Amino acid sequence: MIRNFFKIGLVKPSIQRSARRSIECSASTAARFYATQRPQSKDDIIQKYKDKLEEKMKKTGTSSIEDLREHYKAEINKLREDERAALSNISLNLSQPSPSQSVVTGLHGSAAQIPKVPKEKAIRTLSSYVDVDKLAMHDSLQEIELIWRARHARDPNSLCAVLSAETFNRIRSVAQQYPMFILPLPRDTGASADVIENPDGASEIQFVQWSFPERDTTHCILTSLLEYKLHTDFARPHTTLIFHSELAEKREIVLLNGTVEPDMSVTPADAQFLVAALQKFYNSDPREVTEGYAREKALRRRTMLELFKRGQEFEIKDLISEVHLID
């Protein structure tokens, strides 16, 4: 039976409390629907950037926010026009009866190859976070997990987990075959311009990309599909996951840490939901399943990965329904 890495890895956002406190997470909790944060009000935004606004008013000789807005009116209008022009070029047309074909077609081609890590960008291996040799000396896997969690406990936008080497090898193998995919993130209706509605609820589509920069380092980045279509190779991911397999041979475990960008429209709870959805497709191998319903489910999910890779007959409504299934 396929093991769920949420049960053994306890994936959840790190919290700003003592690492000694008991940390629990189950697959059902991870897959629960999380409400998205409400947008900040106008007054909140003005208060947040009060100092910068006052500095701008001094430089421009204006005496109020309204005068400052009028001063930059022409520039603001130009930016809005540029944004509308960019949006009009997006191939995804949500008014079409079946948007999935345009989604899949738009992500295939030269711009959709496996992302490459720039040579000048340093890759953060496990030694960037902990002393690997000292960590490997601990006899208890629970101690290693506690140390790993404590390392990330101060960052509220952090994700971390410990999973078995067997589980990771399965995930990595599937990711190498299918390095790109999409996942739905539940949203309120009208929350953004890229929300798709169906009987299972409104969803914003997220683009998944895997890369393998080093032998012991695997990256998985998640970007909103709208952001990717607007900026392609320069798209900014909202969530980055890094799998470290330096301890896979000695201790048969792999450490995972992730970062959720704080100034984007995805919360750590949203990212947790997406990781739960991610494992439905990548922590699954039909060849390892013999029980009837479980095998049917694994085959169905593998078929979705294959159809997306080919860019043929892929239906987003089927994907959304599959993600909402409670395993």
Short mmCIF file of C-alpha atoms in Angstrom, two decimals:
data_model
loop_
_atom_site.label_atom_id
_atom_site.label_comp_id
_atom_site.label_asym_id
_atom_site.label_seq_id
_atom_site.Cartn_x
_atom_site.Cartn_y
_atom_site.Cartn_z
CA MET A 1 0.00 0.00 0.00
CA ILE A 2 1.34 3.43 -0.89
CA ARG A 3 2.41 5.38 2.16
CA ASN A 4 1.26 8.95 2.56
CA PHE A 5 4.23 11.18 3.35
CA PHE A 6 2.01 13.54 5.32
CA LYS A 7 1.51 10.81 7.91
CA ILE A 8 5.18 10.06 8.29
CA GLY A 9 6.48 13.51 7.49
CA LEU A 10 4.05 15.69 9.42
CA VAL A 11 4.06 18.45 6.82
CA LYS A 12 2.77 21.74 8.15
CA PRO A 13 3.86 25.41 8.38
CA SER A 14 6.41 26.12 11.10
CA ILE A 15 5.08 28.25 13.95
CA GLN A 16 6.56 30.91 16.21
CA ARG A 17 6.19 28.85 19.39
CA SER A 18 8.69 26.69 21.22
CA ALA A 19 9.94 23.72 19.24
CA ARG A 20 9.29 21.61 22.33
CA ARG A 21 5.55 21.89 21.80
CA SER A 22 3.94 18.84 20.21
CA ILE A 23 3.55 19.23 16.42
CA GLU A 24 0.82 17.16 14.84
CA CYS A 25 -0.58 17.02 11.33
CA SER A 26 -2.63 14.40 9.47
CA ALA A 27 -3.56 13.94 5.82
CA SER A 28 -7.14 14.99 6.50
CA THR A 29 -5.99 18.21 8.18
CA ALA A 30 -3.56 18.98 5.38
CA ALA A 31 -6.22 18.47 2.73
CA ARG A 32 -8.82 20.64 4.52
CA PHE A 33 -10.09 23.71 2.74
CA TYR A 34 -8.44 26.87 4.01
CA ALA A 35 -10.12 30.25 3.52
CA THR A 36 -7.91 32.78 1.79
CA GLN A 37 -6.94 35.98 3.48
CA ARG A 38 -9.05 39.01 2.72
CA PRO A 39 -7.32 41.79 0.77
CA GLN A 40 -6.05 44.71 2.83
CA SER A 41 -8.21 47.81 2.96
CA LYS A 42 -7.12 51.11 1.44
CA ASP A 43 -6.48 52.58 4.91
CA ASP A 44 -4.34 49.56 5.87
CA ILE A 45 -2.19 49.97 2.75
CA ILE A 46 -1.74 53.72 3.33
CA GLN A 47 -0.75 53.07 6.96
CA LYS A 48 1.68 50.32 5.95
CA TYR A 49 3.51 52.57 3.47
CA LYS A 50 3.03 55.83 5.40
CA ASP A 51 6.74 56.64 5.67
CA LYS A 52 7.42 55.96 1.99
CA LEU A 53 4.41 58.01 0.93
CA GLU A 54 5.52 60.96 3.05
CA GLU A 55 8.99 60.70 1.53
CA LYS A 56 7.49 60.74 -1.97
CA MET A 57 5.36 63.78 -1.10
CA LYS A 58 8.46 65.67 0.02
CA LYS A 59 10.30 64.83 -3.20
CA THR A 60 7.38 65.81 -5.45
CA GLY A 61 6.31 68.84 -3.44
CA THR A 62 2.79 67.49 -2.87
CA SER A 63 0.88 67.90 0.39
CA SER A 64 -1.59 64.99 0.38
CA ILE A 65 -2.17 61.46 -0.93
CA GLU A 66 -4.67 62.82 -3.44
CA ASP A 67 -2.13 65.33 -4.80
CA LEU A 68 0.50 62.59 -4.97
CA ARG A 69 -1.89 60.35 -6.91
CA GLU A 70 -2.65 63.21 -9.32
CA HIS A 71 1.08 63.81 -9.77
CA TYR A 72 1.60 60.21 -10.90
CA LYS A 73 -1.75 59.89 -12.70
CA ALA A 74 -0.28 59.63 -16.20
CA GLU A 75 2.26 56.99 -15.11
CA ILE A 76 -0.40 54.98 -13.28
CA ASN A 77 -2.70 55.02 -16.30
CA LYS A 78 0.12 53.82 -18.54
CA LEU A 79 0.90 50.92 -16.19
CA ARG A 80 -2.76 49.92 -16.16
CA GLU A 81 -2.94 50.01 -19.95
CA ASP A 82 0.20 47.86 -20.20
CA GLU A 83 -1.33 45.36 -17.76
CA ARG A 84 -4.59 45.18 -19.71
CA ALA A 85 -2.64 44.64 -22.92
CA ALA A 86 -0.68 41.80 -21.32
CA LEU A 87 -3.84 40.18 -20.00
CA SER A 88 -5.49 40.35 -23.40
CA ASN A 89 -2.66 38.25 -24.83
CA ILE A 90 -3.16 35.39 -22.39
CA SER A 91 -4.23 32.31 -24.31
CA LEU A 92 -6.40 31.03 -21.45
CA ASN A 93 -9.95 32.20 -22.18
CA LEU A 94 -12.23 31.34 -19.29
CA SER A 95 -15.36 32.03 -21.35
CA GLN A 96 -14.69 28.99 -23.53
CA PRO A 97 -16.72 25.83 -22.73
CA SER A 98 -13.58 23.79 -21.99
CA PRO A 99 -10.61 25.93 -20.91
CA SER A 100 -8.35 22.99 -20.20
CA GLN A 101 -7.17 22.60 -23.76
CA SER A 102 -5.90 26.18 -23.96
CA VAL A 103 -4.23 25.77 -20.56
CA VAL A 104 -2.36 22.67 -21.65
CA THR A 105 -1.50 24.02 -25.11
CA GLY A 106 -0.23 27.29 -23.66
CA LEU A 107 2.23 25.50 -21.37
CA HIS A 108 3.88 23.35 -24.05
CA GLY A 109 6.70 24.49 -26.25
CA SER A 110 10.08 26.09 -25.66
CA ALA A 111 8.90 28.20 -22.71
CA ALA A 112 7.66 25.17 -20.82
CA GLN A 113 10.83 23.09 -20.64
CA ILE A 114 12.24 21.92 -17.31
CA PRO A 115 13.46 25.08 -15.55
CA LYS A 116 17.22 25.48 -15.27
CA VAL A 117 18.97 26.91 -12.23
CA PRO A 118 21.27 29.82 -13.24
CA LYS A 119 24.93 28.99 -12.75
CA GLU A 120 25.54 32.16 -10.79
CA LYS A 121 22.77 31.30 -8.31
CA ALA A 122 24.00 29.28 -5.33
CA ILE A 123 22.02 26.13 -4.63
CA ARG A 124 21.05 25.78 -0.98
CA THR A 125 21.97 22.24 0.02
CA LEU A 126 21.26 20.69 3.42
CA SER A 127 24.57 22.02 4.77
CA SER A 128 23.21 25.54 4.24
CA TYR A 129 20.80 24.91 7.12
CA VAL A 130 22.40 22.39 9.50
CA ASP A 131 25.65 20.55 10.22
CA VAL A 132 24.92 17.38 8.23
CA ASP A 133 27.57 15.20 9.92
CA LYS A 134 26.39 16.10 13.43
CA LEU A 135 22.77 15.65 12.46
CA ALA A 136 23.48 12.16 11.10
CA MET A 137 25.05 11.14 14.42
CA HIS A 138 21.70 11.21 16.24
CA ASP A 139 20.33 7.71 16.84
CA SER A 140 16.70 8.77 17.01
CA LEU A 141 14.86 9.87 13.89
CA GLN A 142 12.53 11.79 16.19
CA GLU A 143 15.51 13.85 17.40
CA ILE A 144 16.51 14.61 13.83
CA GLU A 145 12.97 15.72 13.05
CA LEU A 146 12.82 17.94 16.14
CA ILE A 147 16.15 19.58 15.25
CA TRP A 148 14.97 20.13 11.66
CA ARG A 149 11.71 21.69 12.83
CA ALA A 150 13.47 23.86 15.38
CA ARG A 151 15.71 25.18 12.59
CA HIS A 152 12.63 26.60 10.82
CA ALA A 153 10.38 27.35 13.81
CA ARG A 154 10.95 31.10 13.84
CA ASP A 155 9.71 31.67 10.30
CA PRO A 156 5.90 31.72 10.01
CA ASN A 157 6.19 31.42 6.21
CA SER A 158 8.20 28.21 6.40
CA LEU A 159 7.16 24.66 5.56
CA CYS A 160 9.14 21.65 6.71
CA ALA A 161 8.84 17.87 6.80
CA VAL A 162 10.69 14.61 7.23
CA LEU A 163 9.77 11.80 4.84
CA SER A 164 11.10 8.33 4.19
CA ALA A 165 13.66 7.76 1.46
CA GLU A 166 11.27 5.25 -0.10
CA THR A 167 8.53 7.88 -0.37
CA PHE A 168 10.93 10.48 -1.76
CA ASN A 169 12.31 8.09 -4.36
CA ARG A 170 8.78 7.47 -5.59
CA ILE A 171 8.04 11.20 -5.76
CA ARG A 172 11.30 12.00 -7.52
CA SER A 173 10.82 9.21 -10.06
CA VAL A 174 7.35 10.46 -11.01
CA ALA A 175 8.56 14.09 -11.05
CA GLN A 176 11.34 13.19 -13.50
CA GLN A 177 8.74 11.71 -15.85
CA TYR A 178 6.27 14.58 -15.37
CA PRO A 179 8.25 17.72 -14.40
CA MET A 180 5.29 20.03 -15.06
CA PHE A 181 1.68 19.94 -13.92
CA ILE A 182 -1.11 22.19 -12.69
CA LEU A 183 -3.11 22.17 -9.46
CA PRO A 184 -6.29 24.01 -8.40
CA LEU A 185 -6.30 26.25 -5.33
CA PRO A 186 -9.77 26.93 -3.83
CA ARG A 187 -10.68 30.61 -4.08
CA ASP A 188 -13.66 32.84 -3.50
CA THR A 189 -15.60 33.64 -6.66
CA GLY A 190 -14.09 36.71 -8.27
CA ALA A 191 -10.97 36.62 -6.09
CA SER A 192 -8.77 37.06 -9.17
CA ALA A 193 -8.96 37.26 -12.93
CA ASP A 194 -7.84 33.65 -13.29
CA VAL A 195 -10.49 31.90 -11.22
CA ILE A 196 -12.31 28.94 -12.79
CA GLU A 197 -15.74 27.99 -11.47
CA ASN A 198 -17.30 24.52 -11.53
CA PRO A 199 -19.61 22.40 -9.31
CA ASP A 200 -16.70 21.67 -6.94
CA GLY A 201 -16.19 25.38 -6.30
CA ALA A 202 -14.08 28.22 -7.65
CA SER A 203 -10.36 27.51 -8.12
CA GLU A 204 -7.30 29.44 -9.18
CA ILE A 205 -4.92 27.30 -11.26
CA GLN A 206 -1.33 26.95 -10.06
CA PHE A 207 1.60 25.83 -12.20
CA VAL A 208 3.99 23.18 -10.80
CA GLN A 209 7.61 22.84 -12.00
CA TRP A 210 10.21 20.32 -10.82
CA SER A 211 13.97 20.64 -11.30
CA PHE A 212 16.97 18.56 -10.21
CA PRO A 213 19.99 20.88 -9.89
CA GLU A 214 22.13 18.46 -7.86
CA ARG A 215 22.21 14.78 -6.92
CA ASP A 216 20.95 15.40 -3.39
CA THR A 217 18.77 18.45 -4.10
CA THR A 218 15.35 18.52 -5.74
CA HIS A 219 13.31 21.67 -6.28
CA CYS A 220 9.57 22.06 -6.72
CA ILE A 221 8.23 25.55 -7.37
CA LEU A 222 4.61 26.65 -7.52
CA THR A 223 3.51 29.71 -9.45
CA SER A 224 0.07 31.04 -10.27
CA LEU A 225 -0.77 30.19 -13.87
CA LEU A 226 -1.60 33.83 -14.57
CA GLU A 227 1.84 34.91 -13.32
CA TYR A 228 3.52 32.25 -15.46
CA LYS A 229 1.62 33.19 -18.59
CA LEU A 230 2.44 36.86 -18.11
CA HIS A 231 6.15 36.45 -17.34
CA THR A 232 7.10 32.85 -18.42
CA ASP A 233 10.77 32.33 -17.47
CA PHE A 234 10.72 35.44 -15.28
CA ALA A 235 7.59 34.42 -13.38
CA ARG A 236 7.96 34.70 -9.62
CA PRO A 237 6.96 31.56 -7.67
CA HIS A 238 4.86 31.99 -4.54
CA THR A 239 6.07 28.72 -2.97
CA THR A 240 9.42 26.93 -3.25
CA LEU A 241 9.99 23.41 -1.91
CA ILE A 242 13.47 21.90 -1.52
CA PHE A 243 14.03 18.19 -0.88
CA HIS A 244 17.40 17.30 0.69
CA SER A 245 18.42 13.66 0.29
CA GLU A 246 21.92 13.74 1.88
CA LEU A 247 20.72 11.42 4.68
CA ALA A 248 18.80 9.04 2.41
CA GLU A 249 21.43 6.28 2.39
CA LYS A 250 22.59 6.43 6.03
CA ARG A 251 19.31 7.17 7.77
CA GLU A 252 16.72 6.41 5.06
CA ILE A 253 15.07 9.82 5.43
CA VAL A 254 14.79 12.96 3.29
CA LEU A 255 14.33 16.45 4.73
CA LEU A 256 12.01 18.97 3.12
CA ASN A 257 11.86 22.70 3.66
CA GLY A 258 9.85 25.30 1.83
CA THR A 259 9.23 29.02 1.70
CA VAL A 260 6.00 30.88 1.03
CA GLU A 261 6.57 34.42 -0.22
CA PRO A 262 4.90 36.78 2.28
CA ASP A 263 3.94 39.52 -0.17
CA MET A 264 1.99 37.36 -2.60
CA SER A 265 -1.62 36.18 -2.60
CA VAL A 266 -0.86 32.70 -1.22
CA THR A 267 -0.78 31.97 2.52
CA PRO A 268 1.15 29.14 4.25
CA ALA A 269 -2.22 27.38 4.67
CA ASP A 270 -2.82 27.67 0.90
CA ALA A 271 0.64 26.25 0.24
CA GLN A 272 -0.08 23.37 2.62
CA PHE A 273 -3.25 22.58 0.68
CA LEU A 274 -1.27 22.57 -2.59
CA VAL A 275 1.41 20.25 -1.16
CA ALA A 276 -1.35 17.89 -0.02
CA ALA A 277 -2.76 17.97 -3.57
CA LEU A 278 0.72 17.53 -5.02
CA GLN A 279 1.31 14.27 -3.17
CA LYS A 280 -1.93 12.80 -4.54
CA PHE A 281 -0.32 12.71 -7.99
CA TYR A 282 3.40 12.35 -7.30
CA ASN A 283 3.37 10.00 -4.32
CA SER A 284 1.47 7.39 -6.32
CA ASP A 285 2.61 4.49 -8.48
CA PRO A 286 -0.05 2.16 -9.95
CA ARG A 287 2.50 -0.66 -10.12
CA GLU A 288 2.72 -0.74 -6.32
CA VAL A 289 -1.04 -1.01 -5.77
CA THR A 290 -3.11 -4.19 -6.01
CA GLU A 291 -6.32 -3.34 -4.12
CA GLY A 292 -9.12 -2.55 -6.56
CA TYR A 293 -10.24 0.99 -5.70
CA ALA A 294 -6.76 2.17 -4.71
CA ARG A 295 -5.32 0.90 -8.00
CA GLU A 296 -8.11 2.53 -9.99
CA LYS A 297 -7.40 5.83 -8.22
CA ALA A 298 -3.65 5.58 -8.83
CA LEU A 299 -4.20 4.79 -12.52
CA ARG A 300 -6.60 7.70 -12.87
CA ARG A 301 -4.08 10.14 -11.43
CA ARG A 302 -1.22 8.79 -13.51
CA THR A 303 -3.43 9.19 -16.60
CA MET A 304 -4.00 12.86 -15.74
CA LEU A 305 -0.24 13.44 -15.52
CA GLU A 306 0.23 11.73 -18.88
CA LEU A 307 -2.58 13.65 -20.59
CA PHE A 308 -1.23 16.96 -19.33
CA LYS A 309 2.26 16.05 -20.56
CA ARG A 310 0.87 15.25 -24.02
CA GLY A 311 -1.39 18.30 -24.05
CA GLN A 312 -4.35 16.20 -25.16
CA GLU A 313 -7.82 15.54 -23.69
CA PHE A 314 -6.89 17.03 -20.33
CA GLU A 315 -9.91 18.36 -18.43
CA ILE A 316 -9.49 20.84 -15.58
CA LYS A 317 -12.89 19.94 -14.10
CA ASP A 318 -11.68 16.34 -13.66
CA LEU A 319 -8.50 17.59 -11.99
CA ILE A 320 -10.45 19.76 -9.54
CA SER A 321 -12.77 16.89 -8.66
CA GLU A 322 -9.78 14.58 -8.08
CA VAL A 323 -8.03 17.06 -5.81
CA HIS A 324 -11.17 17.45 -3.70
CA LEU A 325 -11.42 13.70 -3.06
CA ILE A 326 -10.65 12.78 0.55
CA ASP A 327 -8.09 9.96 0.59
#
